[in-house]
Structure formats: C-alpha cells, structure tokens
Tab-separated table of C-alpha atoms in Angstrom:
chain	number	residue	atom	x	y	z
X	1	MET	CA	39.429	-9.333	-24.910
X	2	SER	CA	43.134	-9.851	-25.510
X	3	LEU	CA	44.067	-12.195	-28.358
X	4	SER	CA	47.379	-13.826	-29.063
X	5	GLU	CA	49.459	-12.541	-31.931
X	6	SER	CA	49.028	-15.799	-33.839
X	7	THR	CA	45.233	-15.610	-33.469
X	8	ILE	CA	45.185	-12.050	-34.774
X	9	GLU	CA	47.355	-13.023	-37.734
X	10	GLY	CA	45.052	-15.965	-38.438
X	11	ASN	CA	42.028	-13.658	-38.366
X	12	LEU	CA	43.675	-11.250	-40.818
X	13	THR	CA	44.389	-14.145	-43.163
X	14	GLU	CA	40.761	-15.337	-42.975
X	15	GLN	CA	39.558	-11.802	-43.657
X	16	GLU	CA	41.733	-11.504	-46.777
X	17	ASN	CA	40.508	-14.887	-47.996
X	18	GLU	CA	36.902	-13.768	-47.500
X	19	LYS	CA	37.554	-10.562	-49.463
X	20	GLU	CA	39.004	-12.555	-52.356
X	21	LEU	CA	36.019	-14.915	-52.328
X	22	LEU	CA	33.501	-12.068	-52.406
X	23	SER	CA	35.432	-10.243	-55.142
X	24	ALA	CA	35.310	-13.368	-57.288
X	25	MET	CA	31.563	-13.781	-56.777
X	26	PHE	CA	30.248	-10.212	-57.084
X	27	GLU	CA	30.762	-7.410	-59.600
X	28	SER	CA	32.302	-4.102	-58.574
X	29	ASP	CA	29.007	-2.255	-59.098
X	30	ILE	CA	27.479	-4.069	-56.108
X	31	LEU	CA	30.581	-4.842	-54.012
X	32	SER	CA	32.963	-2.262	-52.562
X	33	ILE	CA	36.015	-3.148	-50.450
X	34	GLU	CA	37.988	-0.371	-48.764
X	35	ASP	CA	40.509	-1.672	-46.229
X	36	SER	CA	38.348	-3.132	-43.445
X	37	VAL	CA	35.027	-1.798	-44.711
X	38	ILE	CA	32.970	-4.004	-47.052
X	39	THR	CA	29.777	-2.697	-48.665
X	40	VAL	CA	27.357	-4.873	-50.640
X	41	ILE	CA	24.263	-3.651	-52.511
X	42	ILE	CA	21.539	-6.315	-52.397
X	43	GLN	CA	18.846	-5.631	-54.963
X	44	THR	CA	15.759	-7.328	-56.356
X	45	ILE	CA	13.075	-6.035	-58.725
X	46	HIS	CA	11.182	-4.102	-56.046
X	47	HIS	CA	13.602	-3.721	-53.113
X	48	THR	CA	17.132	-2.627	-52.245
X	49	LEU	CA	19.229	-2.996	-49.091
X	50	VAL	CA	22.851	-2.106	-48.406
X	51	LEU	CA	24.959	-4.326	-46.121
X	52	ARG	CA	27.964	-2.516	-44.638
X	53	THR	CA	30.446	-4.379	-42.428
X	54	LEU	CA	33.619	-3.464	-40.558
X	55	TYR	CA	36.334	-6.024	-39.866
X	56	HIS	CA	38.162	-6.040	-36.516
X	57	GLU	CA	40.952	-8.171	-35.086
X	58	GLN	CA	38.558	-10.510	-33.216
X	59	TYR	CA	36.783	-11.665	-36.408
X	60	PRO	CA	36.215	-14.489	-37.171
X	61	SER	CA	37.786	-16.273	-34.194
X	62	ASP	CA	35.683	-14.693	-31.455
X	63	SER	CA	33.020	-12.293	-32.693
X	64	ALA	CA	31.149	-11.187	-35.794
X	65	PRO	CA	32.174	-8.118	-37.785
X	66	ILE	CA	30.370	-4.877	-36.980
X	67	LEU	CA	27.429	-4.560	-39.337
X	68	ALA	CA	24.838	-2.023	-40.440
X	69	ILE	CA	21.935	-2.669	-42.815
X	70	LEU	CA	20.741	0.412	-44.693
X	71	ASP	CA	17.506	1.119	-46.572
X	72	PRO	CA	18.681	3.652	-49.223
X	73	ASN	CA	15.207	4.217	-50.688
X	74	ASN	CA	13.421	4.447	-47.324
X	75	GLN	CA	10.990	1.737	-48.405
X	76	GLY	CA	10.429	0.506	-44.844
X	77	ALA	CA	9.767	-3.054	-46.014
X	78	VAL	CA	12.432	-4.544	-43.712
X	79	ARG	CA	12.780	-3.967	-39.964
X	80	LEU	CA	16.449	-3.096	-39.952
X	81	GLY	CA	17.134	-3.539	-36.239
X	82	GLU	CA	15.547	-6.977	-36.068
X	83	THR	CA	17.305	-8.037	-39.272
X	84	GLU	CA	20.697	-6.959	-37.909
X	85	GLU	CA	20.071	-8.931	-34.697
X	86	HIS	CA	19.124	-11.984	-36.726
X	87	CYS	CA	22.336	-11.703	-38.768
X	88	GLU	CA	24.434	-11.451	-35.628
X	89	ALA	CA	22.747	-14.560	-34.241
X	90	MET	CA	23.782	-16.481	-37.359
X	91	PHE	CA	27.486	-15.976	-36.619
X	92	VAL	CA	29.479	-19.037	-35.525
X	93	LYS	CA	32.880	-18.480	-33.918
X	94	GLY	CA	35.740	-19.337	-36.222
X	95	GLU	CA	33.642	-19.125	-39.421
X	96	CYS	CA	33.414	-16.265	-41.927
X	97	VAL	CA	29.831	-15.088	-42.220
X	98	LEU	CA	29.484	-12.348	-44.850
X	99	TYR	CA	28.352	-14.605	-47.683
X	100	THR	CA	25.739	-16.192	-45.396
X	101	TRP	CA	24.411	-12.732	-44.520
X	102	ILE	CA	24.222	-11.751	-48.193
X	103	LEU	CA	22.239	-14.877	-49.070
X	104	TYR	CA	19.886	-14.320	-46.136
X	105	LEU	CA	19.153	-10.712	-47.148
X	106	GLN	CA	18.715	-11.735	-50.794
X	107	ASP	CA	16.185	-14.408	-49.791
X	108	THR	CA	14.367	-11.895	-47.584
X	109	LEU	CA	13.970	-9.368	-50.413
X	110	GLU	CA	12.909	-12.030	-52.911
X	111	GLY	CA	10.209	-13.133	-50.474
X	112	LEU	CA	8.939	-9.534	-50.261
X	113	ASP	CA	9.006	-9.285	-54.067
X	114	LYS	CA	6.877	-12.426	-54.305
X	115	LYS	CA	4.243	-10.890	-52.028
X	116	ILE	CA	4.117	-7.760	-54.194
X	117	GLU	CA	3.711	-9.798	-57.383
X	118	GLU	CA	0.931	-11.810	-55.720
X	119	ARG	CA	-0.846	-8.577	-54.746
X	120	ILE	CA	-0.503	-7.212	-58.280
X	121	ALA	CA	-1.803	-10.474	-59.742
X	122	SER	CA	-4.721	-10.408	-57.295
X	123	GLU	CA	-5.603	-6.844	-58.322
X	124	ASP	CA	-5.352	-7.796	-61.999
X	125	LYS	CA	-7.733	-10.696	-61.394
X	126	LYS	CA	-10.228	-8.415	-59.636
X	127	VAL	CA	-10.106	-5.979	-62.562
X	128	GLU	CA	-10.731	-8.831	-65.019
X	129	GLU	CA	-13.690	-10.070	-62.968
X	130	ARG	CA	-15.182	-6.564	-62.752
X	131	THR	CA	-14.690	-6.121	-66.490
X	132	ALA	CA	-16.423	-9.422	-67.215
X	133	ARG	CA	-19.397	-8.453	-65.035
X	134	GLU	CA	-19.597	-5.029	-66.671
X	135	ASP	CA	-19.454	-6.498	-70.179
X	136	HIS	CA	-22.154	-9.003	-69.250
X	137	LYS	CA	-24.447	-6.217	-67.995
X	138	ILE	CA	-23.908	-4.246	-71.188
X	139	GLU	CA	-24.737	-7.288	-73.331
X	140	ASP	CA	-27.896	-8.028	-71.307
X	141	GLY	CA	-29.248	-4.487	-71.085
X	142	ALA	CA	-28.283	-2.679	-74.237
X	143	GLY	CA	-29.479	-5.046	-76.960
X	144	GLY	CA	-32.401	-2.974	-78.170
X	145	GLU	CA	-30.502	0.282	-78.309
X	146	GLU	CA	-27.575	-1.381	-80.085
X	147	ASP	CA	-29.912	-2.745	-82.772
X	148	GLN	CA	-31.389	0.701	-83.305
X	149	LEU	CA	-28.042	2.459	-83.636
X	150	GLU	CA	-26.073	-0.374	-85.227
X	151	GLY	CA	-25.699	1.256	-88.639
X	152	ASP	CA	-24.552	4.612	-87.216
X	153	LEU	CA	-22.092	2.965	-84.807
X	154	GLU	CA	-20.542	0.799	-87.517
X	155	LEU	CA	-20.059	3.842	-89.739
X	156	ALA	CA	-18.576	5.912	-86.890
X	157	GLU	CA	-16.211	3.111	-85.878
X	158	ALA	CA	-15.073	2.586	-89.463
X	159	LEU	CA	-14.296	6.284	-89.849
X	160	GLN	CA	-12.458	6.349	-86.501
X	161	ASP	CA	-10.436	3.283	-87.448
X	162	ILE	CA	-9.285	5.034	-90.612
X	163	GLN	CA	-8.326	8.147	-88.647
X	164	LEU	CA	-6.389	6.116	-86.064
X	165	GLU	CA	-4.555	4.124	-88.696
X	166	GLU	CA	-3.561	7.310	-90.470
X	167	ALA	CA	-2.538	9.253	-87.368
X	168	PHE	CA	-1.385	6.699	-84.757
X	169	SER	CA	-0.193	3.503	-86.400
X	170	ILE	CA	1.758	1.073	-84.201
X	171	ASP	CA	4.724	1.258	-86.570
X	172	GLU	CA	4.962	5.013	-86.196
X	173	LEU	CA	4.402	5.012	-82.445
X	174	SER	CA	7.164	2.425	-82.029
X	175	LYS	CA	9.757	4.678	-83.628
X	176	ASP	CA	12.258	6.431	-81.355
X	177	PHE	CA	11.148	9.922	-80.398
X	178	THR	CA	13.639	12.789	-80.701
X	179	TYR	CA	13.020	15.838	-78.532
X	180	THR	CA	14.443	19.289	-79.212
X	181	PRO	CA	14.477	21.246	-75.941
X	182	ALA	CA	14.379	25.028	-75.910
X	183	THR	CA	17.740	25.182	-74.125
X	184	ALA	CA	20.383	22.651	-73.160
X	185	ASP	CA	19.456	23.103	-69.475
X	186	GLU	CA	15.956	21.798	-70.178
X	187	SER	CA	17.073	18.527	-71.750
X	188	TYR	CA	16.179	15.184	-70.145
X	189	GLU	CA	16.882	11.551	-70.921
X	190	ILE	CA	13.482	9.922	-71.496
X	191	TYR	CA	12.898	6.212	-72.046
X	192	THR	CA	9.871	5.455	-74.247
X	193	GLY	CA	8.462	1.927	-74.162
X	194	GLU	CA	6.606	-0.357	-76.530
X	195	VAL	CA	3.010	0.180	-77.697
X	196	LEU	CA	0.082	-1.793	-76.287
X	197	LEU	CA	-3.055	-2.162	-78.436
X	198	GLU	CA	-6.224	-3.138	-76.573
X	199	ARG	CA	-9.578	-3.098	-78.377
X	200	LYS	CA	-8.632	-0.164	-80.638
X	201	SER	CA	-7.038	1.905	-77.825
X	202	TYR	CA	-3.272	2.472	-77.903
X	203	PHE	CA	-1.165	2.782	-74.732
X	204	GLN	CA	2.489	3.812	-74.410
X	205	ALA	CA	4.595	4.727	-71.357
X	206	HIS	CA	7.501	7.157	-70.962
X	207	VAL	CA	9.929	7.071	-68.001
X	208	CYS	CA	12.465	9.646	-66.804
X	209	ARG	CA	14.662	10.229	-63.759
X	210	ILE	CA	13.597	13.362	-61.795
X	211	HIS	CA	14.644	15.221	-58.637
X	212	SER	CA	12.168	18.124	-58.401
X	213	ARG	CA	8.704	19.343	-59.368
X	214	ALA	CA	10.421	21.494	-61.992
X	215	ASP	CA	11.806	18.312	-63.536
X	216	VAL	CA	8.265	16.928	-63.761
X	217	SER	CA	7.087	20.018	-65.641
X	218	GLY	CA	10.184	19.999	-67.847
X	219	VAL	CA	9.857	16.362	-68.854
X	220	LEU	CA	6.135	16.713	-69.577
X	221	ALA	CA	6.755	19.821	-71.691
X	222	MET	CA	9.431	17.942	-73.631
X	223	LEU	CA	7.123	14.982	-74.252
X	224	LEU	CA	4.363	17.256	-75.514
X	225	GLN	CA	6.710	18.598	-78.190
X	226	ASN	CA	5.945	15.353	-80.003
X	227	PRO	CA	2.658	15.940	-81.868
X	228	LYS	CA	1.441	12.359	-81.399
X	229	ILE	CA	1.874	12.521	-77.609
X	230	ALA	CA	0.314	15.985	-77.520
X	231	ALA	CA	-2.692	14.590	-79.438
X	232	ALA	CA	-3.204	11.656	-77.018
X	233	THR	CA	-6.629	11.450	-75.405
X	234	HIS	CA	-4.979	11.237	-71.985
X	235	ASN	CA	-1.419	11.669	-70.700
X	236	ILE	CA	-1.654	10.166	-67.213
X	237	LEU	CA	1.323	10.684	-64.915
X	238	ALA	CA	2.641	9.781	-61.471
X	239	TYR	CA	5.949	10.540	-59.813
X	240	ARG	CA	7.999	10.028	-56.651
X	241	TYR	CA	11.197	11.805	-55.656
X	242	SER	CA	13.227	13.023	-52.679
X	243	ASP	CA	14.337	16.649	-52.873
X	244	GLU	CA	17.762	18.019	-51.939
X	245	ASN	CA	16.657	18.198	-48.289
X	246	GLY	CA	15.657	14.537	-48.280
X	247	LYS	CA	11.932	15.306	-48.172
X	248	ALA	CA	9.788	12.699	-49.952
X	249	ASN	CA	7.398	14.014	-52.620
X	250	GLU	CA	4.847	12.143	-54.710
X	251	ASP	CA	1.755	13.059	-56.713
X	252	TYR	CA	-0.217	12.190	-59.840
X	253	GLU	CA	-2.430	13.670	-62.559
X	254	ASP	CA	-5.372	11.876	-64.193
X	255	ASP	CA	-5.552	14.143	-67.266
X	256	GLY	CA	-9.231	13.322	-67.625
X	257	GLU	CA	-8.883	9.549	-67.004
X	258	THR	CA	-10.508	9.498	-63.556
X	259	LYS	CA	-8.620	7.479	-60.910
X	260	ALA	CA	-5.940	6.367	-63.391
X	261	GLY	CA	-3.235	8.622	-61.931
X	262	GLY	CA	-3.881	7.438	-58.388
X	263	ARG	CA	-3.656	3.804	-59.456
X	264	LEU	CA	-0.443	4.541	-61.336
X	265	LEU	CA	1.048	6.112	-58.204
X	266	GLU	CA	0.036	3.036	-56.188
X	267	LEU	CA	1.964	0.906	-58.686
X	268	LEU	CA	5.098	3.029	-58.210
X	269	GLN	CA	4.705	2.692	-54.448
X	270	LEU	CA	4.371	-1.085	-54.737
X	271	MET	CA	7.466	-1.236	-56.947
X	272	GLY	CA	9.363	0.943	-54.484
X	273	VAL	CA	10.757	3.226	-57.188
X	274	GLN	CA	12.208	6.617	-56.277
X	275	ASN	CA	13.129	9.755	-58.233
X	276	LEU	CA	11.072	8.647	-61.210
X	277	LEU	CA	8.328	10.107	-63.394
X	278	VAL	CA	6.072	7.820	-65.421
X	279	VAL	CA	3.731	9.170	-68.115
X	280	VAL	CA	1.263	6.861	-69.848
X	281	SER	CA	-0.268	8.124	-73.099
X	282	ARG	CA	-3.593	6.687	-74.216
X	283	TRP	CA	-5.186	7.176	-77.602
X	284	TYR	CA	-8.872	6.250	-77.309
X	285	GLY	CA	-10.090	4.046	-80.157
X	286	GLY	CA	-13.860	4.342	-79.784
X	287	VAL	CA	-14.457	1.176	-77.709
X	288	LEU	CA	-15.133	1.543	-73.979
X	289	LEU	CA	-12.710	-0.663	-72.044
X	290	GLY	CA	-14.289	-0.258	-68.616
X	291	PRO	CA	-12.050	-1.065	-65.610
X	292	SER	CA	-9.672	-3.038	-67.821
X	293	ARG	CA	-8.196	0.280	-68.990
X	294	PHE	CA	-6.534	0.612	-65.570
X	295	LYS	CA	-4.903	-2.787	-66.048
X	296	CYS	CA	-3.593	-1.685	-69.453
X	297	ILE	CA	-2.202	1.556	-68.031
X	298	ASN	CA	-0.451	-0.110	-65.088
X	299	ASN	CA	0.847	-3.074	-67.082
X	300	ILE	CA	2.462	-0.924	-69.772
X	301	ALA	CA	3.871	1.376	-67.068
X	302	ARG	CA	5.351	-1.505	-65.058
X	303	ASP	CA	6.877	-3.158	-68.136
X	304	THR	CA	8.411	0.106	-69.321
X	305	VAL	CA	9.870	0.995	-65.904
X	306	ILE	CA	11.540	-2.428	-65.693
X	307	ALA	CA	12.742	-2.302	-69.310
X	308	SER	CA	14.257	1.149	-68.737
X	309	GLY	CA	16.374	-0.077	-65.813
X	310	LEU	CA	15.480	3.116	-63.927
X	311	HIS	CA	13.729	1.200	-61.132
X	312	THR	CA	17.181	0.303	-59.780
X	313	THR	CA	19.054	2.460	-57.301
X	314	PRO	CA	21.429	4.905	-59.070
X	315	ASP	CA	25.142	4.752	-58.205
X	316	PRO	CA	25.737	7.579	-55.672
X	317	ASN	CA	29.348	7.899	-56.846
X	318	LYS	CA	28.281	8.819	-60.374
X	319	GLY	CA	26.250	11.867	-59.326
X	320	GLY	CA	24.108	13.875	-61.699
X	321	LYS	CA	20.384	14.112	-62.116
X	322	GLY	CA	19.888	12.397	-65.446
X	323	LYS	CA	19.631	15.763	-67.209
X	324	LYS	CA	21.773	17.289	-69.945
X	325	LYS	CA	20.940	14.556	-72.450
X	326	LYS	CA	18.378	14.391	-75.194
X	327	GLY	CA	15.850	11.642	-74.706
X	328	LYS	CA	14.782	9.151	-77.233
C-alpha cells in the first residue's frame, strides 16, 4: 500500500511519541528501544514473556506493528500464536497499541499466577487435613503405649532439646554463612534464607544459580563445608536448568526424606523457575510432623526463592553463570 508523504511523516511522529511514553513508564531493565525495534519484558512472580515489536511506515495509520511474543523460559503456559492473533485483533487504525498489548499480557500472566497460588493453597489445605486426621488417629490409638513410655519419652525429649539448643539455635542458624571453596573456580554465590521452627524441627533453604550437573555437585559440596548443614538430618534438593545446548534438565534427591525431593521439584515446576538449585536442610527435633513436614519444606523453599530474587529471568546481556563469587 502506498502512503502519502504527510501520512508517513505523521506515523513517524506518532511512533516517536509512543517511544517517549513507554520510556517514561518503564525502567530500562524491562524496556529496550533500538531504532524501530521495541522489546518489553513482562514478568510476574511465576511467569515471564517478552514482547518484541517492529515499527514500519504504515503504523499506526493503517496497520499494527509487526510483533512476536517469546517465552524465554519455555514454560508453555501461554499459547503464543493465539496470543499474537488476539493482540493483532486489538489494533485500531490510527491508534498506538503497544501499551494496550503490554497491559493485556500483564493481565494474562497475573491470571495464570493466581491459578498457581490457588493450586498451592489447595495442596496446603489437603496436607493440613491429612495431618489433622493422622494426629487424631495417633491420639485415639496410642494412649496406652504413651502412658507406659511417658517417663522415658519426656527424658529423651528433654535431652534432645538441650542438644538442639546447644548445636542448632535459631540465632546461630540465622547468621550469614561464609564458604571457603577449594579453588576460585569452585566458588558460587549462594543465598541462604531464614529459619523455620516447627514442633522442634528446624528448616532452612539455600538457593543458587546453576547451569550444569557439575554446578549442582559444586554447590552442594560448598554447603556441606558448613558443619551445621553437614550435620542436618536431611538436605533435600531439587534443581532445573538448561544446558549449553538448550536441553532441559531437572532432578531431585530426597536424602532420606522420602518423597520430599519430588514435591520440592514440583514446586519449582509450578513456580516456573529455571537454572536454579534449591536445598532445604532439616534438623529433626524428635517430634514426628507427619505430612505437614512437606508443607514446611515447600513453604521455606518458596519463600527463600522469592526473597533471593533468583526466580526472575537473568539479563542475557550481563552474561555469566553466577559463579566466581563467595556465597553468604
């Protein structure tokens, strides 16, 4: 289609005005403008999309800019083709549309986040109900045995409490950990979260960016240099990463806490995190928690991942693998 010179000039003016508007509304870490190419990173807690558009001389008078919606983490939560068609249908001749597209994609991802949170809350409720039923059965069926062994149990618990207070106090666990790797090449930046105390058991999560199975082994070895982590009853882990060939890899280890690693991996999948290792240390305090231990493990893991900021998509322009730094 041939446009008049005045129409083309008007389109260029509208495009420049739209660029200025977007630059005033969004920070440079999520908005990139290079000549006619505009890239916007749209991110929520659990999802990320990238909107890339190309201006041409017929926009906005006659047709929409060329667009592509990318899924950088390969989460598959959004049907990209259908979403692009829907965006194109929203275009009205003569009106700039990029901000409308950004709001639409933001609303879409927030809706998906809400569904994930509802699923997590539903699972938490199921765990609580199972725990309540289990506790009720124990109270109904174990009365006689508890009476018989009451004195021994009280003595054992008192001794264990003293040992835990001496070895694994909350104050000490909350201190920053300093790791001393064997060589500089084996150093990783590890984020260690807060401590959760649940019926005499302590839980604490550690998060680190990874890009290979060797990174998983390296981070775990570094964590175990700390005597308190090495002495934990369980060090449950799960990880997800894409290797240099783009192949997706994920796995978990229970470390004696049956099914805990698999549930931790499911949490990472629900959160949509990539290139991340999560280790949850548990120090058993002598009281059986039943299924509620899984809730403790996943809750402390989720809170620590979010607090670390490592659930977000790393800037591809910055490069690096998160190595070469000592963790805390």
